[in-house]
């Protein structure tokens, strides 16, 4: 049975991403990767801050903008990927479970 996966903002329970677990929504290393089409970017901002993973490639951090300020690094997106990680290129990734600003539902 296909499972619906949602990522919500903890501060107001707004849905940031929602989709059915398939090739367009999948788990990798405990985190959820979503096609951009199922992510609400209204309060999310792709930053110029990057992280270089020695295995996967280079990602840009994504911040959550709220009425009370900005919460850094709630998601990320790999724009440059290494071999064998082409499937995560340009996906929006969120931490699985509950983190400082988001929760998996």
PDB file of C-alpha atoms in Angstrom, residues 28 33 51-59 77-90:
ATOM      1  CA  UNK A  28      17.262   8.040   1.739  1.00  0.00           C
ATOM      2  CA  UNK A  33      13.291  13.618  -0.767  1.00  0.00           C
ATOM      3  CA  UNK A  51      27.265  21.883   2.008  1.00  0.00           C
ATOM      4  CA  UNK A  52      29.538  19.481   0.150  1.00  0.00           C
ATOM      5  CA  UNK A  53      28.889  15.834   0.900  1.00  0.00           C
ATOM      6  CA  UNK A  54      31.869  13.697  -0.108  1.00  0.00           C
ATOM      7  CA  UNK A  55      29.485  10.997  -1.369  1.00  0.00           C
ATOM      8  CA  UNK A  56      26.442  12.801  -2.812  1.00  0.00           C
ATOM      9  CA  UNK A  57      27.673  16.194  -4.057  1.00  0.00           C
ATOM     10  CA  UNK A  58      26.848  19.849  -3.317  1.00  0.00           C
ATOM     11  CA  UNK A  59      23.562  21.024  -1.844  1.00  0.00           C
ATOM     12  CA  UNK A  77      18.529  20.559  -2.388  1.00  0.00           C
ATOM     13  CA  UNK A  78      21.404  18.888  -4.238  1.00  0.00           C
ATOM     14  CA  UNK A  79      22.011  20.697  -7.511  1.00  0.00           C
ATOM     15  CA  UNK A  80      25.354  19.054  -8.288  1.00  0.00           C
ATOM     16  CA  UNK A  81      25.442  15.319  -7.649  1.00  0.00           C
ATOM     17  CA  UNK A  82      28.084  12.644  -7.820  1.00  0.00           C
ATOM     18  CA  UNK A  83      27.693   9.392  -9.780  1.00  0.00           C
ATOM     19  CA  UNK A  84      25.021   7.052  -8.413  1.00  0.00           C
ATOM     20  CA  UNK A  85      23.102   9.936  -6.791  1.00  0.00           C
ATOM     21  CA  UNK A  86      21.440  11.334  -9.906  1.00  0.00           C
ATOM     22  CA  UNK A  87      18.036  10.400  -8.418  1.00  0.00           C
ATOM     23  CA  UNK A  88      18.346  13.120  -5.730  1.00  0.00           C
ATOM     24  CA  UNK A  89      19.306  15.950  -8.092  1.00  0.00           C
ATOM     25  CA  UNK A  90      16.981  18.964  -7.664  1.00  0.00           C
TER      26      UNK A  90
END
